[in-house]
């Protein structure tokens, strides 16, 4: 059984920074590819960033490239999202997700953490 718990959300002014963390509870964290997604009010959930099992490869949505950084610590079963230069349009509920290759879809999700960026 896999459980994901996000933390670190909050209210920040535009231009500020936040660091989200996701704690993975379960076995064999290091074999999962991990990602962050977000959902703004009235919008569909969208991809933000992903990192492969060995942290050798990362991928970002164009809207966050250069501002957000995803990282993981396989020894601590954690995946983080460092968010800099935040904009009001980054306001959303952020979700941590995991998938077990070769399955393409993310099958494990956290409960989400709210990020609000004020202008």
Coordinates of N, CA, C and O in Angstrom, one line a residue:
X1 N 0.9 -1.2 0.0 CA 0.0 0.0 0.0 C 0.9 1.2 0.0 O 1.8 1.4 0.8
X2 N 0.6 2.2 -0.9 CA 1.4 3.4 -1.0 C 0.5 4.6 -0.6 O -0.6 4.7 -1.0
X3 N 1.1 5.4 0.3 CA 0.4 6.6 0.7 C 1.4 7.8 0.4 O 2.6 7.7 0.7
X4 N 0.8 8.9 0.0 CA 1.6 10.1 -0.3 C 1.0 11.2 0.5 O -0.3 11.4 0.5
X5 N 1.8 12.0 1.2 CA 1.3 13.1 2.0 C 2.1 14.3 1.7 O 3.3 14.4 1.9
X6 N 1.4 15.4 1.2 CA 2.1 16.6 0.8 C 2.1 17.6 2.0 O 1.2 17.5 2.9
X7 N 3.0 18.5 2.0 CA 3.1 19.5 3.0 C 3.8 20.7 2.4 O 4.5 20.6 1.4
X8 N 3.7 21.9 3.1 CA 4.5 23.0 2.7 C 3.7 24.1 1.9 O 4.3 25.1 1.6
X9 N 2.4 23.8 1.6 CA 1.7 24.9 1.0 C 1.4 26.0 1.9 O 1.7 26.0 3.1
X10 N 0.8 27.1 1.3 CA 0.5 28.3 2.1 C 0.2 29.5 1.2 O 0.0 29.4 0.0
X11 N 0.2 30.6 1.8 CA 0.0 31.9 1.2 C 1.3 32.7 1.0 O 2.1 32.8 2.0
X12 N 1.6 33.1 -0.2 CA 2.8 33.8 -0.5 C 2.6 35.0 -1.4 O 1.6 34.9 -2.3
X13 N 3.3 36.0 -1.3 CA 3.2 37.1 -2.3 C 3.9 36.8 -3.6 O 4.8 36.0 -3.7
X14 N 3.4 37.4 -4.7 CA 4.0 37.2 -6.0 C 5.5 37.5 -5.9 O 5.9 38.5 -5.3
X15 N 6.3 36.7 -6.5 CA 7.7 36.8 -6.5 C 8.4 36.0 -5.4 O 9.6 35.9 -5.4
X16 N 7.6 35.5 -4.5 CA 8.1 34.8 -3.4 C 8.3 33.3 -3.7 O 8.2 32.9 -4.9
X17 N 8.7 32.5 -2.7 CA 9.1 31.1 -2.9 C 8.3 30.3 -1.9 O 8.0 30.7 -0.8
X18 N 8.1 29.0 -2.3 CA 7.6 28.0 -1.4 C 8.3 26.7 -1.7 O 8.6 26.5 -2.9
X19 N 8.4 25.8 -0.8 CA 8.9 24.5 -1.0 C 7.9 23.5 -0.5 O 7.5 23.4 0.6
X20 N 7.4 22.7 -1.5 CA 6.5 21.6 -1.2 C 7.2 20.3 -1.0 O 8.2 20.1 -1.7
X21 N 6.8 19.5 0.0 CA 7.4 18.2 0.2 C 6.3 17.1 0.1 O 5.1 17.4 0.4
X22 N 6.7 16.0 -0.3 CA 5.8 14.8 -0.3 C 6.5 13.6 0.3 O 7.6 13.2 -0.1
X23 N 5.8 13.1 1.3 CA 6.4 11.9 2.0 C 5.7 10.7 1.5 O 4.5 10.6 1.4
X24 N 6.5 9.7 1.1 CA 6.1 8.5 0.5 C 6.1 7.4 1.6 O 7.1 7.2 2.3
X25 N 4.9 6.8 1.9 CA 4.8 5.7 2.9 C 4.5 4.4 2.1 O 3.5 4.4 1.4
X26 N 5.4 3.5 2.2 CA 5.2 2.2 1.5 C 6.6 1.7 1.2 O 7.6 2.1 1.7
X27 N 6.6 0.6 0.4 CA 7.9 0.0 0.1 C 8.4 0.4 -1.3 O 7.7 0.7 -2.2
X28 N 9.8 0.4 -1.3 CA 10.5 0.5 -2.6 C 10.2 1.9 -3.3 O 9.9 1.9 -4.5
X29 N 10.3 2.9 -2.5 CA 10.1 4.3 -3.1 C 11.0 4.5 -4.3 O 10.6 5.1 -5.3
X30 N 12.2 3.9 -4.3 CA 13.2 4.2 -5.3 C 12.8 3.6 -6.7 O 13.5 3.9 -7.7
X31 N 11.8 2.8 -6.8 CA 11.4 2.3 -8.1 C 10.3 3.0 -8.7 O 9.9 2.7 -9.8
X32 N 9.8 4.0 -8.0 CA 8.6 4.8 -8.5 C 9.2 6.1 -9.2 O 10.0 6.8 -8.7
X33 N 8.6 6.4 -10.3 CA 8.7 7.7 -10.9 C 7.7 8.7 -10.2 O 6.6 8.2 -9.9
X34 N 8.1 9.9 -9.9 CA 7.3 10.8 -9.1 C 7.0 12.0 -9.9 O 7.8 12.5 -10.7
X35 N 5.8 12.6 -9.5 CA 5.5 13.9 -10.2 C 4.7 14.8 -9.3 O 4.2 14.4 -8.3
X36 N 4.6 16.0 -9.8 CA 3.7 17.0 -9.1 C 2.7 17.5 -10.2 O 3.1 17.8 -11.3
X37 N 1.5 17.7 -9.8 CA 0.4 18.2 -10.6 C -0.3 19.3 -9.8 O -0.1 19.4 -8.6
X38 N -1.1 20.1 -10.5 CA -1.8 21.1 -9.8 C -3.2 21.3 -10.4 O -3.4 21.0 -11.6
X39 N -4.1 21.8 -9.6 CA -5.5 22.0 -10.1 C -6.0 23.4 -9.6 O -6.1 23.5 -8.3
X40 N -6.2 24.3 -10.5 CA -6.7 25.6 -10.1 C -8.2 25.6 -10.1 O -8.8 24.7 -10.8
X41 N -8.9 26.4 -9.4 CA -10.4 26.5 -9.4 C -10.9 26.6 -10.8 O -10.5 27.4 -11.6
X42 N -11.9 25.7 -11.1 CA -12.5 25.7 -12.4 C -11.7 25.2 -13.5 O -12.1 25.3 -14.7
X43 N -10.5 24.7 -13.2 CA -9.7 24.2 -14.3 C -9.4 22.7 -14.1 O -9.5 22.2 -13.0
X44 N -8.9 22.1 -15.2 CA -8.5 20.7 -15.0 C -7.1 20.5 -14.4 O -6.3 21.5 -14.4
X45 N -6.9 19.4 -13.8 CA -5.6 19.1 -13.2 C -4.5 19.1 -14.3 O -4.8 18.6 -15.4
X46 N -3.4 19.7 -14.0 CA -2.3 19.8 -15.1 C -1.0 19.3 -14.5 O -0.7 19.5 -13.3
X47 N -0.2 18.9 -15.4 CA 1.2 18.4 -15.0 C 2.0 19.6 -14.7 O 2.0 20.6 -15.3
X48 N 2.9 19.4 -13.7 CA 3.8 20.5 -13.3 C 5.3 20.0 -13.5 O 6.0 20.7 -14.2
X49 N 5.6 18.9 -12.9 CA 7.0 18.4 -13.0 C 7.0 16.9 -12.7 O 6.1 16.4 -12.0
X50 N 8.1 16.3 -13.2 CA 8.3 14.9 -12.9 C 9.8 14.6 -12.8 O 10.6 15.3 -13.3
X51 N 10.0 13.5 -12.0 CA 11.4 13.0 -11.8 C 11.4 11.5 -11.9 O 10.5 10.9 -11.3
X52 N 12.5 11.0 -12.5 CA 12.5 9.5 -12.6 C 13.1 8.9 -11.3 O 13.4 9.6 -10.4
X53 N 13.1 7.6 -11.3 CA 13.4 6.9 -10.1 C 14.7 7.2 -9.5 O 14.9 7.1 -8.3
X54 N 15.7 7.4 -10.4 CA 17.1 7.6 -10.0 C 17.4 9.1 -9.8 O 18.6 9.4 -9.5
X55 N 16.4 10.0 -10.1 CA 16.7 11.4 -10.1 C 17.6 11.9 -11.3 O 18.2 13.0 -11.2
X56 N 17.8 11.0 -12.2 CA 18.6 11.3 -13.3 C 18.0 12.1 -14.4 O 18.6 12.7 -15.3
X57 N 16.7 12.2 -14.4 CA 15.9 12.9 -15.4 C 14.7 13.6 -14.8 O 14.0 13.1 -14.0
X58 N 14.6 14.9 -15.2 CA 13.4 15.6 -14.8 C 12.7 16.3 -16.0 O 13.3 16.4 -17.1
X59 N 11.5 16.6 -15.8 CA 10.7 17.2 -16.8 C 9.8 18.2 -16.2 O 9.3 18.0 -15.1
X60 N 9.5 19.3 -16.9 CA 8.7 20.4 -16.4 C 7.7 20.9 -17.4 O 8.0 20.9 -18.6
X61 N 6.6 21.4 -16.9 CA 5.7 22.1 -17.8 C 6.3 23.4 -18.2 O 7.1 24.0 -17.4
X62 N 6.0 23.9 -19.4 CA 6.6 25.1 -19.9 C 6.3 26.3 -19.0 O 7.1 27.2 -18.8
X63 N 5.1 26.3 -18.3 CA 4.7 27.4 -17.5 C 5.6 27.6 -16.2 O 5.6 28.6 -15.6
X64 N 6.3 26.5 -15.8 CA 7.1 26.6 -14.6 C 8.6 26.4 -14.9 O 9.4 26.5 -13.9
X65 N 8.9 26.1 -16.1 CA 10.3 25.9 -16.4 C 11.2 27.1 -16.0 O 10.9 28.2 -16.3
X66 N 12.3 26.8 -15.3 CA 13.2 27.9 -14.9 C 12.8 28.5 -13.6 O 13.6 29.2 -13.0
X67 N 11.6 28.2 -13.1 CA 11.2 28.7 -11.8 C 11.0 27.6 -10.7 O 11.3 27.9 -9.5
X68 N 10.6 26.4 -11.2 CA 10.4 25.3 -10.2 C 11.5 24.3 -10.4 O 12.0 24.1 -11.5
X69 N 11.8 23.6 -9.3 CA 12.8 22.5 -9.4 C 12.2 21.3 -8.6 O 11.9 21.5 -7.4
X70 N 12.2 20.2 -9.2 CA 11.8 18.9 -8.5 C 13.0 18.2 -8.1 O 14.0 18.1 -8.9
X71 N 12.9 17.6 -6.9 CA 14.1 16.8 -6.5 C 13.5 15.6 -5.6 O 12.4 15.7 -5.2
X72 N 14.4 14.6 -5.4 CA 13.9 13.5 -4.5 C 15.1 13.0 -3.7 O 16.3 13.2 -4.1
X73 N 14.8 12.4 -2.6 CA 15.8 11.8 -1.7 C 15.3 10.4 -1.4 O 14.4 10.2 -0.6
X74 N 15.9 9.5 -2.1 CA 15.5 8.1 -2.0 C 15.8 7.5 -0.6 O 15.1 6.5 -0.2
X75 N 16.7 8.0 0.1 CA 17.0 7.6 1.4 C 16.0 8.0 2.4 O 15.8 7.3 3.4
X76 N 15.3 9.1 2.1 CA 14.3 9.6 3.0 C 12.9 9.4 2.5 O 11.9 9.9 3.2
X77 N 12.7 8.8 1.4 CA 11.4 8.6 0.8 C 10.6 9.9 0.6 O 9.5 10.0 0.9
X78 N 11.3 10.9 0.1 CA 10.7 12.2 -0.1 C 11.0 12.8 -1.5 O 12.0 12.5 -2.1
X79 N 10.0 13.5 -2.0 CA 10.1 14.3 -3.2 C 9.7 15.7 -2.9 O 8.7 15.9 -2.3
X80 N 10.5 16.6 -3.4 CA 10.2 18.1 -3.1 C 9.9 18.8 -4.4 O 10.4 18.4 -5.5
X81 N 9.3 20.0 -4.3 CA 9.1 20.9 -5.4 C 9.5 22.3 -4.9 O 8.7 22.8 -4.0
X82 N 10.6 22.8 -5.3 CA 11.0 24.2 -4.9 C 10.4 25.1 -5.9 O 10.6 25.0 -7.1
X83 N 9.6 26.1 -5.5 CA 8.9 27.0 -6.3 C 9.4 28.4 -6.1 O 9.2 28.9 -5.0
X84 N 10.0 29.0 -7.1 CA 10.5 30.4 -7.0 C 9.8 31.3 -7.9 O 9.2 30.8 -8.9
X85 N 9.9 32.6 -7.7 CA 9.3 33.6 -8.6 C 7.9 33.3 -8.8 O 7.4 33.3 -10.0
X86 N 7.2 33.0 -7.7 CA 5.8 32.6 -7.9 C 4.9 33.7 -8.4 O 5.1 34.9 -8.2
X87 N 3.9 33.3 -9.2 CA 3.0 34.2 -9.8 C 1.6 33.9 -9.4 O 1.3 32.7 -9.0
X88 N 0.7 34.8 -9.4 CA -0.7 34.6 -9.0 C -1.3 33.4 -9.8 O -2.1 32.6 -9.2
X89 N -0.9 33.2 -11.0 CA -1.5 32.0 -11.8 C -0.9 30.7 -11.3 O -1.4 29.7 -11.8
X90 N 0.0 30.7 -10.4 CA 0.5 29.4 -9.8 C -0.5 29.0 -8.7 O -0.3 27.9 -8.2
X91 N -1.4 29.8 -8.4 CA -2.4 29.4 -7.3 C -3.2 28.2 -7.7 O -3.8 28.1 -8.8
X92 N -3.1 27.2 -6.8 CA -3.8 25.9 -7.1 C -3.6 25.0 -5.9 O -2.8 25.3 -5.0
X93 N -4.3 23.9 -6.0 CA -4.0 22.8 -5.1 C -2.9 21.9 -5.8 O -3.1 21.5 -7.0
X94 N -1.9 21.6 -5.1 CA -0.8 20.9 -5.7 C -0.8 19.4 -5.1 O -0.9 19.2 -3.9
X95 N -0.6 18.5 -6.1 CA -0.7 17.1 -5.7 C 0.6 16.4 -6.1 O 1.2 16.6 -7.2
X96 N 1.0 15.5 -5.2 CA 2.1 14.7 -5.4 C 1.6 13.3 -6.0 O 0.5 12.9 -5.6
X97 N 2.3 12.8 -6.9 CA 1.8 11.5 -7.5 C 2.9 10.6 -7.8 O 4.1 11.0 -8.0
X98 N 2.6 9.3 -7.9 CA 3.6 8.3 -8.2 C 3.1 7.3 -9.2 O 1.9 7.0 -9.3
X99 N 4.1 6.8 -10.0 CA 3.7 5.8 -10.9 C 4.8 4.8 -11.0 O 6.0 5.1 -10.7
X100 N 4.4 3.5 -11.2 CA 5.4 2.4 -11.2 C 5.6 2.0 -12.7 O 4.8 1.4 -13.3
X101 N 6.8 2.3 -13.2 CA 7.1 1.9 -14.6 C 7.0 0.4 -14.7 O 7.3 -0.4 -13.8
X102 N 6.6 -0.1 -15.9 CA 6.4 0.7 -17.1 C 5.0 1.2 -17.3 O 4.6 1.7 -18.4
X103 N 4.1 1.2 -16.2 CA 2.8 1.8 -16.3 C 3.0 3.3 -16.5 O 3.7 4.0 -15.8
X104 N 2.3 3.8 -17.5 CA 2.4 5.2 -17.9 C 1.6 6.2 -17.0 O 2.0 7.3 -16.9
X105 N 0.5 5.7 -16.5 CA -0.3 6.6 -15.7 C 0.1 6.6 -14.2 O 0.6 5.6 -13.7
X106 N -0.2 7.7 -13.6 CA 0.1 7.9 -12.2 C -1.1 7.2 -11.4 O -2.2 7.6 -11.5
X107 N -0.7 6.3 -10.6 CA -1.8 5.5 -9.9 C -1.9 5.8 -8.4 O -2.8 5.4 -7.8
X108 N -0.9 6.6 -7.9 CA -0.9 7.0 -6.5 C -0.9 8.5 -6.4 O -0.1 9.2 -7.0
X109 N -1.8 9.0 -5.5 CA -2.0 10.4 -5.3 C -2.1 10.8 -3.9 O -2.6 10.1 -3.1
X110 N -1.5 12.0 -3.6 CA -1.7 12.6 -2.3 C -3.0 13.3 -2.2 O -3.8 13.4 -3.2
X111 N -3.3 13.9 -1.0 CA -4.5 14.6 -0.8 C -4.5 16.1 -1.3 O -5.5 16.7 -1.4
X112 N -3.3 16.5 -1.6 CA -3.1 17.9 -2.1 C -2.8 18.9 -1.0 O -3.2 18.7 0.2
X113 N -2.1 19.9 -1.4 CA -1.8 21.1 -0.5 C -2.1 22.4 -1.3 O -1.7 22.5 -2.4
X114 N -2.7 23.3 -0.6 CA -3.1 24.6 -1.3 C -1.9 25.5 -1.3 O -1.2 25.8 -0.3
X115 N -1.7 26.1 -2.5 CA -0.8 27.2 -2.7 C -1.5 28.4 -3.2 O -2.2 28.3 -4.2
X116 N -1.4 29.5 -2.5 CA -2.1 30.7 -2.9 C -1.0 31.8 -3.1 O -0.3 32.1 -2.1
X117 N -1.0 32.4 -4.3 CA 0.0 33.5 -4.5 C -0.8 34.8 -4.7 O -1.7 34.9 -5.6
X118 N -0.6 35.7 -3.9 CA -1.3 37.0 -3.9 C -0.5 38.0 -4.8 O 0.7 38.0 -4.8
X119 N -1.3 38.9 -5.5 CA -0.6 39.8 -6.3 C -0.3 41.1 -5.6 O -0.7 41.3 -4.5

